[in-house]
């Protein structure tokens, strides 16, 4: 037993947290390669290294995945201070390199000097596709930065290879990410680039992107569905996601064939972003004017949001609730109560559906089965749950209203 414990302790020294071991970088200048300040790490590595996100078999494991900022030419290196097979015969180390190679497309380099020489080619890199929107971000420390949003498709020369490199980031930052079959021409790609200067030349750095799939809607419309969206970590929290989503909405609004825009399995963060962008777009529509909001959610709102901004009824309803909260004096008890009832009525929908299903169940369940279902459904609990849901919703709406105020 003692031997086993010593062995286990020794083996434990050869386990590494893969989220820490993997270092990612977007490199503009040769000195970035050695600068720890430009390094960022994955949020997730379970898709490659299993649920515990551990690589076994190495001490001091470092996995470097460095990309040139624009073209995303890749340096891939695995380093470690010692490897398990050198001391134990019976235990195999994980094939770290093999696992990473499954997601990183061919054409990378193992050599740092070769990688640095690729930086010289970055001046030739130009954004793919057509320019949709340009915007600037002002930072106190560093002044003005200029960004461009482009729409590309798989036919753009060189884009397919670039996209294969770009989508490797999904694995590290989206929990349930999967690669798409980009050959299908119903995919649209929207890319964000930063313009920057290097030795008097204008260069472009990759900031983030979105993929959208155009579904067919009978008889002659399409429904673009957002599939993936990622702003790379060095650029997060600067408002690029909102700029991108708004530009994409405006692009599809200009296409008569588009019915409405949806998203596939949206994350909580995406829903917050969408609420903000759609509220920003809808606040200028006549049907969402402040004096109309207290009259309730109307058919005019549904119609105008759909026709002018390709927003579906469900999303229009959320926008109405956000803008109505902004226009409501919540210190006035009567108005506050009206607002609360309005939101709770929508939130109560799923509960009512449950009640109907319960009534059906009563006809076909044995009494003891029914009791276990009834337990989930008593009125007191429902009211408490509803109140909790309401508070969470309004808290989220208030943050969106604050953000709208800073944009005004």
CSV table of C-alpha atoms in Angstrom, one decimal:
chain,number,residue,atom,x,y,z
A,1,UNK,CA,0.0,0.0,0.0
A,2,UNK,CA,2.8,2.4,0.9
A,3,UNK,CA,4.5,1.7,-2.4
A,4,UNK,CA,1.2,2.5,-4.2
A,5,UNK,CA,0.8,5.8,-2.3
A,6,UNK,CA,4.4,6.8,-3.2
A,7,UNK,CA,3.7,5.9,-6.8
A,8,UNK,CA,0.4,7.9,-6.8
A,9,UNK,CA,2.2,10.9,-5.3
A,10,UNK,CA,4.9,10.7,-8.0
A,11,UNK,CA,2.3,10.3,-10.7
A,12,UNK,CA,0.3,13.3,-9.4
A,13,UNK,CA,3.4,15.5,-10.0
A,14,UNK,CA,2.9,14.7,-13.7
A,15,UNK,CA,-0.6,16.1,-14.0
A,16,UNK,CA,-1.1,19.5,-15.5
A,17,UNK,CA,-4.2,21.8,-15.7
A,18,UNK,CA,-4.6,22.2,-19.5
A,19,UNK,CA,-6.3,25.6,-19.2
A,20,UNK,CA,-3.1,26.9,-17.6
A,21,UNK,CA,-0.7,24.9,-19.7
A,22,UNK,CA,-2.1,26.3,-23.0
A,23,UNK,CA,-0.8,29.8,-23.9
A,24,UNK,CA,-2.5,31.7,-26.7
A,25,UNK,CA,-1.3,34.8,-28.3
A,26,UNK,CA,-2.1,37.2,-31.2
A,27,UNK,CA,1.2,38.5,-32.3
A,28,UNK,CA,1.8,41.9,-34.0
A,29,UNK,CA,5.5,42.6,-33.2
A,30,UNK,CA,8.4,40.2,-32.7
A,31,UNK,CA,8.7,41.3,-29.0
A,32,UNK,CA,5.2,40.1,-28.3
A,33,UNK,CA,6.4,36.5,-28.5
A,34,UNK,CA,8.4,36.8,-25.3
A,35,UNK,CA,6.0,39.2,-23.6
A,36,UNK,CA,3.8,37.4,-21.0
A,37,UNK,CA,1.5,40.5,-21.0
A,38,UNK,CA,0.2,39.4,-24.5
A,39,UNK,CA,-0.6,35.8,-23.4
A,40,UNK,CA,-4.2,34.6,-22.7
A,41,UNK,CA,-5.5,31.2,-21.7
A,42,UNK,CA,-8.5,29.0,-22.6
A,43,UNK,CA,-11.7,29.1,-20.6
A,44,UNK,CA,-12.3,25.5,-21.6
A,45,UNK,CA,-10.2,22.6,-22.8
A,46,UNK,CA,-12.6,19.7,-22.0
A,47,UNK,CA,-13.4,19.0,-25.7
A,48,UNK,CA,-9.7,18.1,-26.3
A,49,UNK,CA,-8.5,16.9,-22.9
A,50,UNK,CA,-11.6,15.5,-21.3
A,51,UNK,CA,-13.9,16.7,-18.5
A,52,UNK,CA,-11.3,17.1,-15.9
A,53,UNK,CA,-9.2,19.3,-18.2
A,54,UNK,CA,-5.9,17.6,-17.3
A,55,UNK,CA,-3.0,16.4,-19.3
A,56,UNK,CA,-1.1,13.5,-17.8
A,57,UNK,CA,2.6,12.6,-18.2
A,58,UNK,CA,4.5,15.9,-18.1
A,59,UNK,CA,6.1,18.2,-15.6
A,60,UNK,CA,6.0,21.9,-16.4
A,61,UNK,CA,3.9,21.4,-19.5
A,62,UNK,CA,3.6,24.4,-21.8
A,63,UNK,CA,1.6,24.3,-25.0
A,64,UNK,CA,2.1,27.4,-27.1
A,65,UNK,CA,-0.4,28.3,-29.8
A,66,UNK,CA,0.7,31.7,-31.1
A,67,UNK,CA,-1.0,33.4,-34.1
A,68,UNK,CA,0.0,36.3,-36.3
A,69,UNK,CA,-2.6,39.0,-35.5
A,70,UNK,CA,-4.1,39.3,-39.0
A,71,UNK,CA,-3.6,36.1,-41.1
A,72,UNK,CA,-3.5,33.8,-38.0
A,73,UNK,CA,-0.4,32.0,-39.3
A,74,UNK,CA,0.3,29.6,-36.4
A,75,UNK,CA,3.2,28.6,-34.2
A,76,UNK,CA,2.6,25.4,-32.3
A,77,UNK,CA,5.0,24.2,-29.6
A,78,UNK,CA,5.0,21.7,-26.8
A,79,UNK,CA,7.6,22.1,-24.0
A,80,UNK,CA,8.0,20.4,-20.6
A,81,UNK,CA,10.7,19.9,-18.1
A,82,UNK,CA,10.3,16.1,-17.8
A,83,UNK,CA,8.1,13.3,-19.1
A,84,UNK,CA,6.7,10.3,-17.3
A,85,UNK,CA,8.2,7.5,-19.5
A,86,UNK,CA,11.7,8.5,-18.5
A,87,UNK,CA,11.0,7.3,-14.9
A,88,UNK,CA,8.0,4.8,-15.1
A,89,UNK,CA,7.9,2.0,-17.6
A,90,UNK,CA,4.3,1.1,-17.2
A,91,UNK,CA,2.5,4.5,-17.7
A,92,UNK,CA,2.0,6.2,-21.0
A,93,UNK,CA,1.9,10.0,-21.2
A,94,UNK,CA,-1.0,11.7,-23.0
A,95,UNK,CA,-0.4,12.4,-26.7
A,96,UNK,CA,-0.8,16.2,-26.2
A,97,UNK,CA,0.5,17.1,-29.6
A,98,UNK,CA,-1.7,14.6,-31.4
A,99,UNK,CA,-4.8,16.0,-29.6
A,100,UNK,CA,-4.1,19.6,-30.5
A,101,UNK,CA,-3.2,18.6,-34.1
A,102,UNK,CA,-6.8,17.3,-34.4
A,103,UNK,CA,-8.1,20.9,-34.3
A,104,UNK,CA,-5.2,23.0,-35.6
A,105,UNK,CA,-5.1,22.8,-39.4
A,106,UNK,CA,-1.9,21.8,-41.2
A,107,UNK,CA,0.5,24.5,-42.3
A,108,UNK,CA,1.6,25.7,-38.8
A,109,UNK,CA,5.3,26.0,-37.9
A,110,UNK,CA,7.1,24.5,-34.9
A,111,UNK,CA,9.9,27.1,-35.2
A,112,UNK,CA,9.8,30.4,-33.4
A,113,UNK,CA,12.3,32.1,-35.9
A,114,UNK,CA,10.2,31.0,-38.8
A,115,UNK,CA,7.1,32.3,-37.1
A,116,UNK,CA,8.7,35.7,-36.5
A,117,UNK,CA,9.7,35.9,-40.2
A,118,UNK,CA,6.0,35.3,-41.1
A,119,UNK,CA,5.2,38.6,-39.3
A,120,UNK,CA,6.8,40.4,-42.2
A,121,UNK,CA,4.1,39.1,-44.5
A,122,UNK,CA,1.3,40.6,-42.3
A,123,UNK,CA,1.5,43.8,-44.3
A,124,UNK,CA,0.1,41.9,-47.3
A,125,UNK,CA,-2.9,40.6,-45.3
A,126,UNK,CA,-6.2,42.4,-46.1
A,127,UNK,CA,-9.6,41.8,-44.7
A,128,UNK,CA,-11.8,39.4,-46.7
A,129,UNK,CA,-15.1,40.2,-48.4
A,130,UNK,CA,-17.0,43.5,-48.4
A,131,UNK,CA,-16.8,46.3,-45.8
A,132,UNK,CA,-20.1,46.8,-44.0
A,133,UNK,CA,-19.2,49.2,-41.2
A,134,UNK,CA,-16.4,51.2,-39.7
A,135,UNK,CA,-16.3,52.5,-36.1
A,136,UNK,CA,-13.9,53.9,-33.6
A,137,UNK,CA,-13.3,53.2,-29.9
A,138,UNK,CA,-11.7,55.8,-27.7
A,139,UNK,CA,-9.5,54.7,-24.8
A,140,UNK,CA,-8.2,57.1,-22.2
A,141,UNK,CA,-4.6,55.6,-22.3
A,142,UNK,CA,-4.1,54.9,-25.9
A,143,UNK,CA,-6.3,57.2,-28.0
A,144,UNK,CA,-8.5,56.3,-31.0
A,145,UNK,CA,-8.7,52.8,-32.5
A,146,UNK,CA,-10.4,52.1,-35.8
A,147,UNK,CA,-12.3,48.9,-36.5
A,148,UNK,CA,-14.0,47.4,-39.6
A,149,UNK,CA,-16.7,44.8,-40.0
A,150,UNK,CA,-16.6,42.8,-43.2
A,151,UNK,CA,-18.9,40.2,-44.7
A,152,UNK,CA,-17.2,37.3,-46.3
A,153,UNK,CA,-18.2,34.0,-47.9
A,154,UNK,CA,-16.4,30.8,-48.6
A,155,UNK,CA,-15.7,31.9,-52.2
A,156,UNK,CA,-13.3,34.7,-51.2
A,157,UNK,CA,-9.8,33.5,-52.2
A,158,UNK,CA,-7.8,32.3,-49.1
A,159,UNK,CA,-10.8,32.6,-46.8
A,160,UNK,CA,-11.5,28.9,-46.3
A,161,UNK,CA,-7.9,28.3,-44.9
A,162,UNK,CA,-8.1,31.5,-42.8
A,163,UNK,CA,-11.5,30.4,-41.3
A,164,UNK,CA,-10.0,27.0,-40.4
A,165,UNK,CA,-7.4,28.7,-38.3
A,166,UNK,CA,-9.9,31.2,-36.9
A,167,UNK,CA,-12.4,28.6,-35.7
A,168,UNK,CA,-9.8,26.8,-33.6
A,169,UNK,CA,-10.4,29.5,-31.0
A,170,UNK,CA,-14.0,28.3,-30.5
A,171,UNK,CA,-12.8,25.1,-28.8
A,172,UNK,CA,-11.1,27.2,-26.0
A,173,UNK,CA,-13.9,29.8,-25.5
A,174,UNK,CA,-17.3,28.3,-26.3
A,175,UNK,CA,-18.3,25.4,-24.0
A,176,UNK,CA,-20.2,23.4,-26.6
A,177,UNK,CA,-18.4,24.5,-29.7
A,178,UNK,CA,-18.2,22.5,-32.9
A,179,UNK,CA,-16.7,23.2,-36.2
A,180,UNK,CA,-19.0,24.0,-39.1
A,181,UNK,CA,-19.1,22.6,-42.7
A,182,UNK,CA,-18.0,25.8,-44.3
A,183,UNK,CA,-18.4,24.4,-47.8
A,184,UNK,CA,-22.1,24.9,-47.6
A,185,UNK,CA,-22.8,28.2,-49.5
A,186,UNK,CA,-25.7,29.1,-47.1
A,187,UNK,CA,-23.1,30.3,-44.5
A,188,UNK,CA,-22.4,34.0,-44.1
A,189,UNK,CA,-19.3,35.1,-42.2
A,190,UNK,CA,-19.0,38.5,-40.5
A,191,UNK,CA,-15.5,39.5,-39.4
A,192,UNK,CA,-14.2,42.3,-37.2
A,193,UNK,CA,-10.7,43.7,-37.8
A,194,UNK,CA,-8.7,46.4,-36.0
A,195,UNK,CA,-6.6,48.8,-38.2
A,196,UNK,CA,-3.2,49.5,-36.7
A,197,UNK,CA,0.1,51.0,-37.8
A,198,UNK,CA,3.4,49.3,-38.0
A,199,UNK,CA,6.5,51.0,-39.4
A,200,UNK,CA,4.3,53.5,-41.3
A,201,UNK,CA,2.1,50.9,-42.9
A,202,UNK,CA,-1.6,50.1,-42.1
A,203,UNK,CA,-2.1,46.5,-41.0
A,204,UNK,CA,-5.2,44.6,-39.9
A,205,UNK,CA,-5.6,42.4,-36.8
A,206,UNK,CA,-8.4,39.8,-36.3
A,207,UNK,CA,-10.8,40.8,-33.4
A,208,UNK,CA,-13.6,38.4,-33.7
A,209,UNK,CA,-16.3,37.0,-36.0
A,210,UNK,CA,-19.8,35.6,-36.4
A,211,UNK,CA,-21.2,32.8,-38.5
A,212,UNK,CA,-24.8,32.8,-39.7
A,213,UNK,CA,-26.7,30.1,-41.6
A,214,UNK,CA,-29.5,31.0,-44.0
A,215,UNK,CA,-32.4,28.7,-43.5
A,216,UNK,CA,-35.2,28.5,-46.1
A,217,UNK,CA,-38.7,29.6,-45.0
A,218,UNK,CA,-41.6,28.6,-47.2
A,219,UNK,CA,-42.4,29.9,-49.8
A,220,UNK,CA,-39.7,32.5,-50.7
A,221,UNK,CA,-38.0,33.8,-47.6
A,222,UNK,CA,-34.9,33.0,-45.5
A,223,UNK,CA,-34.3,33.0,-41.8
A,224,UNK,CA,-30.7,33.8,-40.9
A,225,UNK,CA,-29.7,32.0,-37.7
A,226,UNK,CA,-26.6,33.1,-35.8
A,227,UNK,CA,-24.6,30.0,-35.1
A,228,UNK,CA,-21.4,31.1,-33.5
A,229,UNK,CA,-20.0,34.4,-32.3
A,230,UNK,CA,-16.7,35.1,-30.6
A,231,UNK,CA,-14.8,38.2,-29.8
A,232,UNK,CA,-11.2,37.1,-29.0
A,233,UNK,CA,-10.2,37.6,-25.3
A,234,UNK,CA,-7.8,40.6,-25.8
A,235,UNK,CA,-10.7,42.6,-27.3
A,236,UNK,CA,-13.5,41.5,-25.0
A,237,UNK,CA,-15.4,44.1,-22.9
A,238,UNK,CA,-14.8,46.9,-25.4
A,239,UNK,CA,-18.2,46.8,-27.1
A,240,UNK,CA,-17.2,44.9,-30.3
A,241,UNK,CA,-19.9,42.2,-29.8
A,242,UNK,CA,-22.7,44.9,-29.9
A,243,UNK,CA,-21.1,46.6,-32.9
A,244,UNK,CA,-21.0,43.3,-34.7
A,245,UNK,CA,-24.5,42.2,-33.9
A,246,UNK,CA,-25.9,45.6,-34.9
A,247,UNK,CA,-24.0,45.6,-38.2
A,248,UNK,CA,-25.3,42.1,-39.0
A,249,UNK,CA,-28.9,43.1,-38.2
A,250,UNK,CA,-28.6,46.1,-40.4
A,251,UNK,CA,-27.2,44.1,-43.2
A,252,UNK,CA,-30.1,41.6,-43.2
A,253,UNK,CA,-32.6,44.4,-42.7
A,254,UNK,CA,-31.6,45.5,-46.2
A,255,UNK,CA,-32.6,42.2,-47.7
A,256,UNK,CA,-36.3,41.8,-48.6
A,257,UNK,CA,-36.1,38.0,-48.6
A,258,UNK,CA,-35.2,37.9,-44.9
A,259,UNK,CA,-38.1,37.1,-42.6
A,260,UNK,CA,-36.4,37.4,-39.2
A,261,UNK,CA,-33.1,36.8,-37.5
A,262,UNK,CA,-32.7,34.1,-34.8
A,263,UNK,CA,-29.9,32.4,-32.9
A,264,UNK,CA,-29.1,28.8,-32.4
A,265,UNK,CA,-29.0,27.8,-28.7
A,266,UNK,CA,-27.9,31.3,-27.5
A,267,UNK,CA,-25.8,31.6,-24.3
A,268,UNK,CA,-26.9,33.9,-21.5
A,269,UNK,CA,-24.3,36.5,-22.5
A,270,UNK,CA,-25.5,36.4,-26.1
A,271,UNK,CA,-29.1,37.0,-25.0
A,272,UNK,CA,-28.0,40.0,-22.9
A,273,UNK,CA,-26.1,41.4,-25.9
A,274,UNK,CA,-29.1,40.8,-28.2
A,275,UNK,CA,-31.5,42.5,-25.8
A,276,UNK,CA,-29.3,45.6,-25.7
A,277,UNK,CA,-28.8,45.8,-29.5
A,278,UNK,CA,-32.5,45.2,-30.3
A,279,UNK,CA,-33.6,47.7,-27.7
A,280,UNK,CA,-31.2,50.2,-29.2
A,281,UNK,CA,-32.5,49.6,-32.7
A,282,UNK,CA,-36.2,49.6,-31.6
A,283,UNK,CA,-36.2,52.7,-29.4
A,284,UNK,CA,-36.4,54.9,-32.6
A,285,UNK,CA,-39.5,53.1,-34.0
A,286,UNK,CA,-42.8,55.0,-33.7
A,287,UNK,CA,-44.7,52.1,-32.3
A,288,UNK,CA,-42.1,51.9,-29.4
A,289,UNK,CA,-42.4,55.6,-28.5
A,290,UNK,CA,-42.6,56.4,-24.8
A,291,UNK,CA,-46.3,57.3,-24.9
A,292,UNK,CA,-47.3,54.0,-26.6
A,293,UNK,CA,-45.4,51.8,-24.2
A,294,UNK,CA,-47.8,52.1,-21.2
A,295,UNK,CA,-50.7,51.0,-23.4
A,296,UNK,CA,-49.3,47.5,-23.6
A,297,UNK,CA,-47.5,45.2,-26.1
A,298,UNK,CA,-49.3,45.8,-29.5
A,299,UNK,CA,-49.7,44.3,-32.9
A,300,UNK,CA,-48.1,47.5,-34.3
A,301,UNK,CA,-44.9,46.7,-32.4
A,302,UNK,CA,-44.8,43.2,-33.7
A,303,UNK,CA,-45.4,44.3,-37.2
A,304,UNK,CA,-42.9,47.2,-37.2
A,305,UNK,CA,-40.1,45.3,-35.5
A,306,UNK,CA,-40.6,42.5,-38.0
A,307,UNK,CA,-40.8,44.6,-41.2
A,308,UNK,CA,-38.2,47.2,-40.4
A,309,UNK,CA,-35.7,45.3,-38.3
A,310,UNK,CA,-36.4,41.6,-39.0
A,311,UNK,CA,-37.1,41.0,-35.2
A,312,UNK,CA,-39.5,38.2,-34.3
A,313,UNK,CA,-42.4,38.5,-32.0
A,314,UNK,CA,-40.7,36.9,-29.0
A,315,UNK,CA,-37.7,39.2,-29.1
A,316,UNK,CA,-39.9,42.3,-29.8
A,317,UNK,CA,-41.8,41.5,-26.6
A,318,UNK,CA,-38.6,41.5,-24.6
A,319,UNK,CA,-37.6,44.8,-26.1
A,320,UNK,CA,-41.0,46.3,-25.3
A,321,UNK,CA,-40.6,45.2,-21.6
A,322,UNK,CA,-37.1,46.8,-21.5
A,323,UNK,CA,-38.3,50.1,-23.0
A,324,UNK,CA,-41.4,50.2,-20.9
A,325,UNK,CA,-39.4,49.7,-17.7
A,326,UNK,CA,-37.2,52.7,-18.8
A,327,UNK,CA,-40.4,54.8,-19.4
A,328,UNK,CA,-42.1,53.8,-16.1
A,329,UNK,CA,-41.8,55.7,-12.9
A,330,UNK,CA,-41.3,52.6,-10.6
A,331,UNK,CA,-41.7,54.8,-7.5
A,332,UNK,CA,-45.4,55.3,-8.5
A,333,UNK,CA,-47.0,52.2,-7.0
A,334,UNK,CA,-49.9,52.0,-9.5
A,335,UNK,CA,-47.5,52.2,-12.5
A,336,UNK,CA,-45.0,49.8,-10.9
A,337,UNK,CA,-47.8,47.3,-10.2
A,338,UNK,CA,-49.1,47.5,-13.8
A,339,UNK,CA,-45.6,46.9,-15.1
A,340,UNK,CA,-45.0,43.9,-12.8
A,341,UNK,CA,-48.3,42.2,-13.8
A,342,UNK,CA,-47.5,42.7,-17.4
A,343,UNK,CA,-44.1,40.9,-17.1
A,344,UNK,CA,-45.4,38.3,-14.8
A,345,UNK,CA,-48.2,37.5,-17.2
A,346,UNK,CA,-45.6,36.5,-19.8
A,347,UNK,CA,-43.5,34.6,-17.3
A,348,UNK,CA,-46.5,32.7,-16.1
A,349,UNK,CA,-47.2,31.3,-19.6
A,350,UNK,CA,-45.1,28.1,-19.0
A,351,UNK,CA,-46.7,27.6,-15.6
A,352,UNK,CA,-50.2,27.7,-17.2
A,353,UNK,CA,-49.1,25.2,-19.7
A,354,UNK,CA,-48.0,23.0,-16.9
A,355,UNK,CA,-51.4,23.3,-15.3
A,356,UNK,CA,-53.1,22.2,-18.5
A,357,UNK,CA,-50.7,19.2,-18.7
A,358,UNK,CA,-51.5,18.4,-15.1
A,359,UNK,CA,-55.2,18.4,-15.8
A,360,UNK,CA,-54.6,15.9,-18.6
A,361,UNK,CA,-52.4,13.8,-16.3
A,362,UNK,CA,-55.1,13.6,-13.6
A,363,UNK,CA,-57.2,11.5,-16.0
A,364,UNK,CA,-54.6,8.9,-16.6
A,365,UNK,CA,-52.3,8.8,-13.5
A,366,UNK,CA,-52.7,6.6,-10.4
A,367,UNK,CA,-53.2,8.7,-7.2
A,368,UNK,CA,-49.7,8.1,-5.8
A,369,UNK,CA,-48.1,9.2,-9.1
A,370,UNK,CA,-50.2,12.3,-9.2
A,371,UNK,CA,-49.1,13.3,-5.7
A,372,UNK,CA,-45.5,13.3,-6.8
A,373,UNK,CA,-46.4,15.7,-9.7
A,374,UNK,CA,-48.6,17.9,-7.5
A,375,UNK,CA,-45.7,18.4,-5.1
A,376,UNK,CA,-44.0,20.4,-7.9
A,377,UNK,CA,-46.9,22.6,-8.5
A,378,UNK,CA,-48.5,24.1,-5.4
A,379,UNK,CA,-49.6,27.7,-5.8
A,380,UNK,CA,-47.5,29.2,-3.0
A,381,UNK,CA,-44.3,27.8,-4.6
A,382,UNK,CA,-45.5,29.1,-8.0
A,383,UNK,CA,-45.9,32.6,-6.7
A,384,UNK,CA,-42.5,32.5,-5.1
A,385,UNK,CA,-40.8,31.2,-8.2
A,386,UNK,CA,-42.6,33.8,-10.3
A,387,UNK,CA,-41.5,36.6,-8.1
A,388,UNK,CA,-37.9,35.3,-8.2
A,389,UNK,CA,-38.0,35.1,-12.0
A,390,UNK,CA,-39.5,38.6,-12.2
A,391,UNK,CA,-36.7,40.0,-10.1
A,392,UNK,CA,-34.0,38.4,-12.2
A,393,UNK,CA,-35.5,39.6,-15.4
A,394,UNK,CA,-35.9,43.2,-14.2
A,395,UNK,CA,-32.3,43.2,-12.8
A,396,UNK,CA,-31.1,42.2,-16.3
A,397,UNK,CA,-33.3,44.9,-18.0
A,398,UNK,CA,-31.9,47.6,-15.6
A,399,UNK,CA,-28.4,46.8,-16.7
A,400,UNK,CA,-29.4,47.1,-20.4
A,401,UNK,CA,-31.1,50.5,-19.7
A,402,UNK,CA,-27.9,51.7,-18.0
A,403,UNK,CA,-25.9,50.6,-21.0
A,404,UNK,CA,-28.4,52.4,-23.4
A,405,UNK,CA,-28.0,55.6,-21.3
A,406,UNK,CA,-24.2,55.5,-21.8
A,407,UNK,CA,-24.7,55.2,-25.6
A,408,UNK,CA,-27.1,58.1,-25.8
